[in-house]
Amino acid sequence: MYALARELLFKLNPETSHELAVDLIGAGGRLGLNRLVCQTPRLPVTVMGLEFPNPVGLAAGLDKNGDAIDGFAQLGFGFIEIGTVTPRPQPGNPKPRLFRLPQAEAIINRMGFNNQGVDHLLERVKAAKYRGVLGINIGKNFDTPVERAVDDYLLCLDKVYAHASYVTVNVSSPNTPGLRSLQFGDSLKQLLEALRVRQEELTVRHGRRVPLAIKIAPDMSDEETVLVARALLDTGMDAVIATNTTLGREGVEGLAHADEAGGLSGAPVRDKSTHTVRILAGELAGKLPIIAVGGITEGVHATEKMAAGASLVQIYSGFIYKGPALIRAAVDAIAAAGNKR
Ligand SMILES: Cc1cc2nc3c(=O)[nH]c(=O)nc-3n(C[C@H](O)[C@H](O)[C@H](O)COP(=O)(O)O)c2cc1C
């Protein structure tokens, strides 16, 4: 059935088809239809102190505004991450800014955090019926200078805290100038320390500790990835999400749109992401959970991520190319690999 839907959706330009797909998934959720499409077996796991019905989640960026939370949840995801959301609404980069590379099962995007702002997102979260694990991914506005980025993250953290199961700090989008510089050295430490202090204050105020995860890029050297891992341990973060899209173009050379600016996702980022997970796992030694994302287009890729050291996985591009059946395939593959161990 998805093959037919995909054929129709792929006839539209990528951004129109994206919006239509989110609308349809949202509508299916309101009507309770989506759970008829997909039944995901239970494979419960506890990570960051949260209970997940299965370890396969929706990655950030597909439901940026939280408009279709119930719809995505009913498709069988074990958790949903919405955002990236910024303090104020912003339009993102000029269109076109989203490109499909179907031969490579890949996407290039330079959306630039187009979103309706944190207040709109919170209205959507409050309206949703979903009571499962909900991650809220936060970022900075395009026009906030990077030296003041911490103000935007703290503002978003304050606002979303009471409504999130966990909060993801996105410092790895390649489409907001300067953002990725926050992954390094003193900038990273200062950001993480400020967020941790605020997390402690909010824990007291709300009587609940909401875990903080940081989402990183796949484009760092091994040494840089190790330094990130150490900073996460030193500051007491709760999890790391690896990875965002890549600026590299390996695996898509010569294809239409390969030279578009932006982040590349899907099959070509798979091995780079898994490598990042492996380097993190070596340094973190089980002290901090890893959520792996990047290039899962078949069930077996989810098991590769788990074997590299992940506790949970997320999918984005694979969902666009394979549809909701990929969720079940990933859960089944992880379950089968677990049984063999
Ligand atoms: C069109 C598009 C928009 C995205 N927007 C976001 C975003 O707003 N925040 C974020 O953290 N990641 C965003 N991502 C990155 C994905 O969450 C994911 O980390 C990345 O695409 C790798 O996974 P995949 O290969 O399964 O797509 C976006 C990806 C795509 C393709």
GROMACS .gro file of C-alpha atoms and ligand atoms in nm:
model
  372
    1MET     CA    1   0.000   0.000   0.000
    2TYR     CA    2   0.282   0.240   0.086
    3ALA     CA    3   0.441   0.175  -0.257
    4LEU     CA    4   0.131   0.327  -0.417
    5ALA     CA    5   0.120   0.622  -0.174
    6ARG     CA    6   0.490   0.678  -0.235
    7GLU     CA    7   0.444   0.680  -0.610
    8LEU     CA    8   0.181   0.952  -0.577
    9LEU     CA    9   0.369   1.153  -0.314
   10PHE     CA   10   0.695   1.136  -0.512
   11LYS     CA   11   0.518   1.295  -0.810
   12LEU     CA   12   0.480   1.615  -0.605
   13ASN     CA   13   0.767   1.842  -0.518
   14PRO     CA   14   0.938   1.716  -0.201
   15GLU     CA   15   0.822   1.990   0.032
   16THR     CA   16   0.457   1.977  -0.082
   17SER     CA   17   0.460   1.601  -0.049
   18HIS     CA   18   0.618   1.630   0.296
   19GLU     CA   19   0.345   1.867   0.413
   20LEU     CA   20   0.075   1.647   0.263
   21ALA     CA   21   0.217   1.334   0.425
   22VAL     CA   22   0.228   1.501   0.769
   23ASP     CA   23  -0.130   1.626   0.716
   24LEU     CA   24  -0.249   1.279   0.614
   25ILE     CA   25  -0.073   1.112   0.905
   26GLY     CA   26  -0.224   1.373   1.137
   27ALA     CA   27  -0.572   1.318   0.994
   28GLY     CA   28  -0.531   0.940   1.013
   29GLY     CA   29  -0.435   0.983   1.377
   30ARG     CA   30  -0.743   1.191   1.457
   31LEU     CA   31  -0.964   0.927   1.295
   32GLY     CA   32  -0.776   0.643   1.464
   33LEU     CA   33  -0.698   0.487   1.125
   34ASN     CA   34  -0.321   0.469   1.147
   35ARG     CA   35  -0.309   0.186   1.394
   36LEU     CA   36  -0.489  -0.029   1.136
   37VAL     CA   37  -0.196   0.025   0.896
   38CYS     CA   38   0.076  -0.087   1.128
   39GLN     CA   39   0.096  -0.313   1.429
   40THR     CA   40   0.429  -0.305   1.608
   41PRO     CA   41   0.515  -0.583   1.852
   42ARG     CA   42   0.615  -0.484   2.205
   43LEU     CA   43   0.985  -0.485   2.282
   44PRO     CA   44   1.002  -0.281   2.602
   45VAL     CA   45   1.326  -0.109   2.705
   46THR     CA   46   1.413   0.138   2.980
   47VAL     CA   47   1.655   0.413   2.881
   48MET     CA   48   1.725   0.748   3.057
   49GLY     CA   49   1.487   0.621   3.326
   50LEU     CA   50   1.201   0.623   3.071
   51GLU     CA   51   1.002   0.320   2.959
   52PHE     CA   52   0.977   0.270   2.583
   53PRO     CA   53   0.731   0.014   2.436
   54ASN     CA   54   0.989  -0.050   2.161
   55PRO     CA   55   1.329   0.104   2.079
   56VAL     CA   56   1.243   0.254   1.737
   57GLY     CA   57   1.158   0.623   1.733
   58LEU     CA   58   1.069   0.901   1.494
   59ALA     CA   59   1.367   1.135   1.442
   60ALA     CA   60   1.339   1.512   1.475
   61GLY     CA   61   1.245   1.729   1.179
   62LEU     CA   62   0.957   1.531   1.031
   63ASP     CA   63   0.701   1.675   1.272
   64LYS     CA   64   0.873   2.004   1.351
   65ASN     CA   65   0.567   2.171   1.503
   66GLY     CA   66   0.410   1.873   1.677
   67ASP     CA   67   0.115   1.884   1.438
   68ALA     CA   68   0.076   1.506   1.394
   69ILE     CA   69   0.195   1.353   1.723
   70ASP     CA   70  -0.100   1.114   1.761
   71GLY     CA   71  -0.081   1.011   1.397
   72PHE     CA   72   0.288   0.921   1.412
   73ALA     CA   73   0.246   0.745   1.745
   74GLN     CA   74  -0.031   0.526   1.608
   75LEU     CA   75   0.199   0.405   1.332
   76GLY     CA   76   0.388   0.208   1.598
   77PHE     CA   77   0.689   0.422   1.685
   78GLY     CA   78   0.821   0.349   2.036
   79PHE     CA   79   0.884   0.721   2.085
   80ILE     CA   80   0.833   1.046   1.900
   81GLU     CA   81   1.073   1.339   1.879
   82ILE     CA   82   0.923   1.669   1.763
   83GLY     CA   83   1.105   1.992   1.666
   84THR     CA   84   1.354   2.139   1.614
   85VAL     CA   85   1.165   2.427   1.768
   86THR     CA   86   1.303   2.777   1.824
   87PRO     CA   87   1.186   3.048   2.067
   88ARG     CA   88   1.021   3.258   1.793
   89PRO     CA   89   0.852   3.137   1.471
   90GLN     CA   90   1.076   3.162   1.164
   91PRO     CA   91   1.027   3.081   0.793
   92GLY     CA   92   1.354   2.894   0.735
   93ASN     CA   93   1.560   2.920   0.417
   94PRO     CA   94   1.418   3.016   0.077
   95LYS     CA   95   1.264   2.734  -0.129
   96PRO     CA   96   1.358   2.501  -0.287
   97ARG     CA   97   1.536   2.359   0.017
   98LEU     CA   98   1.446   1.989   0.016
   99PHE     CA   99   1.572   1.742  -0.247
  100ARG     CA  100   1.520   1.369  -0.301
  101LEU     CA  101   1.797   1.147  -0.439
  102PRO     CA  102   1.597   0.826  -0.484
  103GLN     CA  103   1.874   0.622  -0.649
  104ALA     CA  104   2.071   0.658  -0.328
  105GLU     CA  105   1.771   0.645  -0.088
  106ALA     CA  106   1.891   0.986   0.026
  107ILE     CA  107   1.764   1.336   0.098
  108ILE     CA  108   1.945   1.670   0.100
  109ASN     CA  109   1.783   1.946   0.304
  110ARG     CA  110   1.862   2.303   0.399
  111MET     CA  111   1.530   2.378   0.567
  112GLY     CA  112   1.694   2.603   0.828
  113PHE     CA  113   1.465   2.534   1.127
  114ASN     CA  114   1.141   2.648   0.963
  115ASN     CA  115   0.894   2.625   1.250
  116GLN     CA  116   0.607   2.804   1.417
  117GLY     CA  117   0.784   2.869   1.742
  118VAL     CA  118   0.779   2.707   2.084
  119ASP     CA  119   0.439   2.846   2.195
  120HIS     CA  120   0.263   2.691   1.894
  121LEU     CA  121   0.440   2.360   1.953
  122LEU     CA  122   0.326   2.355   2.315
  123GLU     CA  123  -0.035   2.411   2.209
  124ARG     CA  124  -0.004   2.110   1.979
  125VAL     CA  125   0.151   1.897   2.253
  126LYS     CA  126  -0.129   1.989   2.495
  127ALA     CA  127  -0.390   1.900   2.231
  128ALA     CA  128  -0.238   1.556   2.164
  129LYS     CA  129  -0.379   1.242   2.326
  130TYR     CA  130  -0.045   1.060   2.310
  131ARG     CA  131   0.094   0.966   2.653
  132GLY     CA  132   0.406   0.777   2.539
  133VAL     CA  133   0.764   0.901   2.530
  134LEU     CA  134   0.783   1.244   2.369
  135GLY     CA  135   1.117   1.411   2.298
  136ILE     CA  136   1.121   1.783   2.225
  137ASN     CA  137   1.417   1.900   2.018
  138ILE     CA  138   1.524   2.262   2.076
  139GLY     CA  139   1.740   2.503   1.879
  140LYS     CA  140   1.821   2.870   1.835
  141ASN     CA  141   1.662   3.128   1.608
  142PHE     CA  142   1.847   3.208   1.289
  143ASP     CA  143   1.903   3.571   1.391
  144THR     CA  144   2.021   3.504   1.747
  145PRO     CA  145   2.399   3.552   1.744
  146VAL     CA  146   2.577   3.225   1.820
  147GLU     CA  147   2.742   3.388   2.125
  148ARG     CA  148   2.392   3.428   2.271
  149ALA     CA  149   2.265   3.084   2.162
  150VAL     CA  150   2.250   2.970   2.522
  151ASP     CA  151   1.967   3.220   2.589
  152ASP     CA  152   1.753   3.058   2.318
  153TYR     CA  153   1.819   2.705   2.446
  154LEU     CA  154   1.740   2.807   2.805
  155LEU     CA  155   1.420   2.982   2.700
  156CYS     CA  156   1.306   2.674   2.508
  157LEU     CA  157   1.407   2.442   2.792
  158ASP     CA  158   1.206   2.647   3.043
  159LYS     CA  159   0.898   2.636   2.823
  160VAL     CA  160   0.902   2.272   2.709
  161TYR     CA  161   1.029   2.117   3.035
  162ALA     CA  162   0.691   2.032   3.186
  163HIS     CA  163   0.566   1.878   2.861
  164ALA     CA  164   0.861   1.666   2.745
  165SER     CA  165   0.971   1.315   2.839
  166TYR     CA  166   1.321   1.423   2.735
  167VAL     CA  167   1.467   1.733   2.571
  168THR     CA  168   1.718   1.722   2.284
  169VAL     CA  169   1.967   2.003   2.243
  170ASN     CA  170   2.036   2.031   1.872
  171VAL     CA  171   2.383   2.170   1.806
  172SER     CA  172   2.435   1.979   1.484
  173SER     CA  173   2.210   2.117   1.212
  174PRO     CA  174   2.432   2.231   0.925
  175ASN     CA  175   2.170   2.483   0.808
  176THR     CA  176   2.193   2.743   1.084
  177PRO     CA  177   2.518   2.935   1.045
  178GLY     CA  178   2.758   2.886   1.336
  179LEU     CA  179   2.540   2.628   1.515
  180ARG     CA  180   2.785   2.342   1.478
  181SER     CA  181   3.060   2.547   1.644
  182LEU     CA  182   2.872   2.480   1.969
  183GLN     CA  183   2.991   2.118   1.952
  184PHE     CA  184   3.347   2.208   2.034
  185GLY     CA  185   3.569   2.310   2.326
  186ASP     CA  186   3.464   2.584   2.566
  187SER     CA  187   3.149   2.671   2.368
  188LEU     CA  188   3.019   2.317   2.424
  189LYS     CA  189   3.115   2.307   2.792
  190GLN     CA  190   2.959   2.646   2.866
  191LEU     CA  191   2.637   2.551   2.689
  192LEU     CA  192   2.610   2.213   2.862
  193GLU     CA  193   2.691   2.358   3.204
  194ALA     CA  194   2.427   2.630   3.168
  195LEU     CA  195   2.168   2.374   3.059
  196ARG     CA  196   2.255   2.137   3.344
  197VAL     CA  197   2.222   2.414   3.606
  198ARG     CA  198   1.882   2.506   3.463
  199GLN     CA  199   1.781   2.138   3.451
  200GLU     CA  200   1.852   2.106   3.824
  201GLU     CA  201   1.645   2.418   3.900
  202LEU     CA  202   1.358   2.293   3.686
  203THR     CA  203   1.375   1.949   3.851
  204VAL     CA  204   1.309   2.113   4.187
  205ARG     CA  205   1.041   2.345   4.049
  206HIS     CA  206   0.848   2.070   3.868
  207GLY     CA  207   0.930   1.778   4.098
  208ARG     CA  208   1.045   1.575   3.797
  209ARG     CA  209   1.382   1.530   3.629
  210VAL     CA  210   1.354   1.553   3.252
  211PRO     CA  211   1.659   1.397   3.082
  212LEU     CA  212   1.871   1.612   2.851
  213ALA     CA  213   2.013   1.463   2.530
  214ILE     CA  214   2.252   1.632   2.289
  215LYS     CA  215   2.238   1.567   1.915
  216ILE     CA  216   2.568   1.569   1.729
  217ALA     CA  217   2.692   1.566   1.370
  218PRO     CA  218   2.861   1.277   1.190
  219ASP     CA  219   3.130   1.505   1.049
  220MET     CA  220   3.369   1.518   1.344
  221SER     CA  221   3.706   1.347   1.362
  222ASP     CA  222   3.730   1.055   1.606
  223GLU     CA  223   3.932   1.277   1.842
  224GLU     CA  224   3.660   1.543   1.836
  225THR     CA  225   3.391   1.283   1.900
  226VAL     CA  226   3.586   1.154   2.199
  227LEU     CA  227   3.611   1.510   2.336
  228VAL     CA  228   3.234   1.550   2.302
  229ALA     CA  229   3.182   1.221   2.489
  230ARG     CA  230   3.409   1.341   2.772
  231ALA     CA  231   3.229   1.675   2.794
  232LEU     CA  232   2.896   1.491   2.821
  233LEU     CA  233   3.027   1.277   3.107
  234ASP     CA  234   3.192   1.574   3.282
  235THR     CA  235   2.879   1.785   3.272
  236GLY     CA  236   2.638   1.501   3.358
  237MET     CA  237   2.424   1.496   3.046
  238ASP     CA  238   2.171   1.211   3.017
  239ALA     CA  239   2.209   1.087   2.656
  240VAL     CA  240   2.357   1.157   2.315
  241ILE     CA  241   2.183   1.132   1.978
  242ALA     CA  242   2.413   1.038   1.689
  243THR     CA  243   2.378   1.164   1.429
  244ASN     CA  244   2.233   1.456   1.237
  245THR     CA  245   2.282   1.491   0.859
  246THR     CA  246   2.627   1.510   0.696
  247LEU     CA  247   2.791   1.781   0.491
  248GLY     CA  248   2.980   1.506   0.302
  249ARG     CA  249   2.866   1.386  -0.039
  250GLU     CA  250   3.021   1.038  -0.046
  251GLY     CA  251   2.783   0.794  -0.209
  252VAL     CA  252   2.586   1.049  -0.409
  253GLU     CA  253   2.853   1.181  -0.644
  254GLY     CA  254   2.715   1.257  -0.991
  255LEU     CA  255   2.348   1.218  -0.892
  256ALA     CA  256   2.092   1.489  -0.961
  257HIS     CA  257   2.083   1.739  -0.671
  258ALA     CA  258   2.404   1.599  -0.514
  259ASP     CA  259   2.560   1.944  -0.531
  260GLU     CA  260   2.278   2.122  -0.351
  261ALA     CA  261   2.389   2.285  -0.026
  262GLY     CA  262   2.258   2.131   0.295
  263GLY     CA  263   2.269   1.816   0.503
  264LEU     CA  264   2.263   1.471   0.343
  265SER     CA  265   2.063   1.194   0.511
  266GLY     CA  266   1.952   0.842   0.433
  267ALA     CA  267   2.161   0.547   0.312
  268PRO     CA  268   2.479   0.747   0.238
  269VAL     CA  269   2.513   0.868   0.600
  270ARG     CA  270   2.459   0.522   0.748
  271ASP     CA  271   2.817   0.407   0.798
  272LYS     CA  272   2.943   0.748   0.908
  273SER     CA  273   2.670   0.765   1.173
  274THR     CA  274   2.734   0.412   1.291
  275HIS     CA  275   3.104   0.490   1.315
  276THR     CA  276   3.024   0.791   1.535
  277VAL     CA  277   2.809   0.567   1.757
  278ARG     CA  278   3.096   0.320   1.789
  279ILE     CA  279   3.348   0.589   1.887
  280LEU     CA  280   3.105   0.735   2.141
  281ALA     CA  281   3.031   0.390   2.285
  282GLY     CA  282   3.403   0.323   2.331
  283GLU     CA  283   3.446   0.640   2.536
  284LEU     CA  284   3.114   0.639   2.721
  285ALA     CA  285   3.151   0.273   2.823
  286GLY     CA  286   2.783   0.234   2.902
  287LYS     CA  287   2.771   0.537   3.136
  288LEU     CA  288   2.548   0.731   2.899
  289PRO     CA  289   2.295   0.588   2.654
  290ILE     CA  290   2.327   0.651   2.281
  291ILE     CA  291   2.030   0.705   2.050
  292ALA     CA  292   2.143   0.615   1.699
  293VAL     CA  293   2.002   0.774   1.385
  294GLY     CA  294   2.128   0.790   1.029
  295GLY     CA  295   2.061   0.574   0.727
  296ILE     CA  296   1.833   0.306   0.870
  297THR     CA  297   1.644   0.193   0.561
  298GLU     CA  298   1.609  -0.177   0.652
  299GLY     CA  299   1.562  -0.367   0.976
  300VAL     CA  300   1.916  -0.499   0.974
  301HIS     CA  301   2.056  -0.144   0.987
  302ALA     CA  302   1.882  -0.095   1.320
  303THR     CA  303   2.058  -0.401   1.459
  304GLU     CA  304   2.392  -0.266   1.331
  305LYS     CA  305   2.335   0.050   1.534
  306MET     CA  306   2.249  -0.153   1.845
  307ALA     CA  307   2.559  -0.372   1.793
  308ALA     CA  308   2.769  -0.053   1.770
  309GLY     CA  309   2.648   0.049   2.117
  310ALA     CA  310   2.308   0.218   2.078
  311SER     CA  311   2.020   0.168   2.321
  312LEU     CA  312   1.755   0.319   2.096
  313VAL     CA  313   1.730   0.411   1.725
  314GLN     CA  314   1.541   0.672   1.526
  315ILE     CA  315   1.445   0.695   1.159
  316TYR     CA  316   1.366   0.977   0.919
  317SER     CA  317   1.473   0.925   0.555
  318GLY     CA  318   1.407   0.550   0.570
  319PHE     CA  319   1.049   0.630   0.668
  320ILE     CA  320   1.014   0.850   0.358
  321TYR     CA  321   1.146   0.576   0.128
  322LYS     CA  322   1.001   0.265   0.296
  323GLY     CA  323   0.698   0.390   0.487
  324PRO     CA  324   0.559   0.270   0.819
  325ALA     CA  325   0.650  -0.097   0.752
  326LEU     CA  326   1.011  -0.003   0.833
  327ILE     CA  327   0.916   0.057   1.198
  328ARG     CA  328   0.804  -0.300   1.245
  329ALA     CA  329   1.094  -0.435   1.039
  330ALA     CA  330   1.340  -0.252   1.267
  331VAL     CA  331   1.169  -0.372   1.587
  332ASP     CA  332   1.155  -0.731   1.456
  333ALA     CA  333   1.521  -0.724   1.353
  334ILE     CA  334   1.631  -0.589   1.692
  335ALA     CA  335   1.421  -0.853   1.869
  336ALA     CA  336   1.566  -1.132   1.651
  337ALA     CA  337   1.924  -1.013   1.709
  338GLY     CA  338   1.856  -0.995   2.084
  339ASN     CA  339   1.730  -1.353   2.085
  340LYS     CA  340   2.045  -1.474   1.909
  341ARG     CA  341   2.273  -1.306   2.164
  342LIG     C1  342   1.413   1.724   0.577
  342LIG     C2  343   1.484   1.697   0.705
  342LIG     C3  344   1.467   1.784   0.813
  342LIG     C4  345   1.535   1.760   0.933
  342LIG     N1  346   1.514   1.845   1.037
  342LIG     C5  347   1.576   1.821   1.157
  342LIG     C6  348   1.553   1.905   1.268
  342LIG     O1  349   1.476   2.000   1.262
  342LIG     N2  350   1.620   1.878   1.382
  342LIG     C7  351   1.706   1.771   1.395
  342LIG     O2  352   1.762   1.750   1.502
  342LIG     N3  353   1.728   1.688   1.290
  342LIG     C8  354   1.665   1.711   1.173
  342LIG     N4  355   1.687   1.626   1.068
  342LIG     C9  356   1.784   1.516   1.083
  342LIG    C10  357   1.717   1.383   1.116
  342LIG     O3  358   1.649   1.389   1.239
  342LIG    C11  359   1.824   1.271   1.122
  342LIG     O4  360   1.914   1.299   1.226
  342LIG    C12  361   1.903   1.257   0.993
  342LIG     O5  362   1.821   1.279   0.880
  342LIG    C13  363   1.968   1.119   0.980
  342LIG     O6  364   1.871   1.017   0.984
  342LIG     P1  365   1.808   0.948   0.853
  342LIG     O7  366   1.923   0.903   0.768
  342LIG     O8  367   1.724   0.836   0.908
  342LIG     O9  368   1.727   1.053   0.786
  342LIG    C14  369   1.622   1.647   0.945
  342LIG    C15  370   1.637   1.561   0.837
  342LIG    C16  371   1.570   1.583   0.719
  342LIG    C17  372   1.589   1.487   0.605
   0.00000   0.00000   0.00000
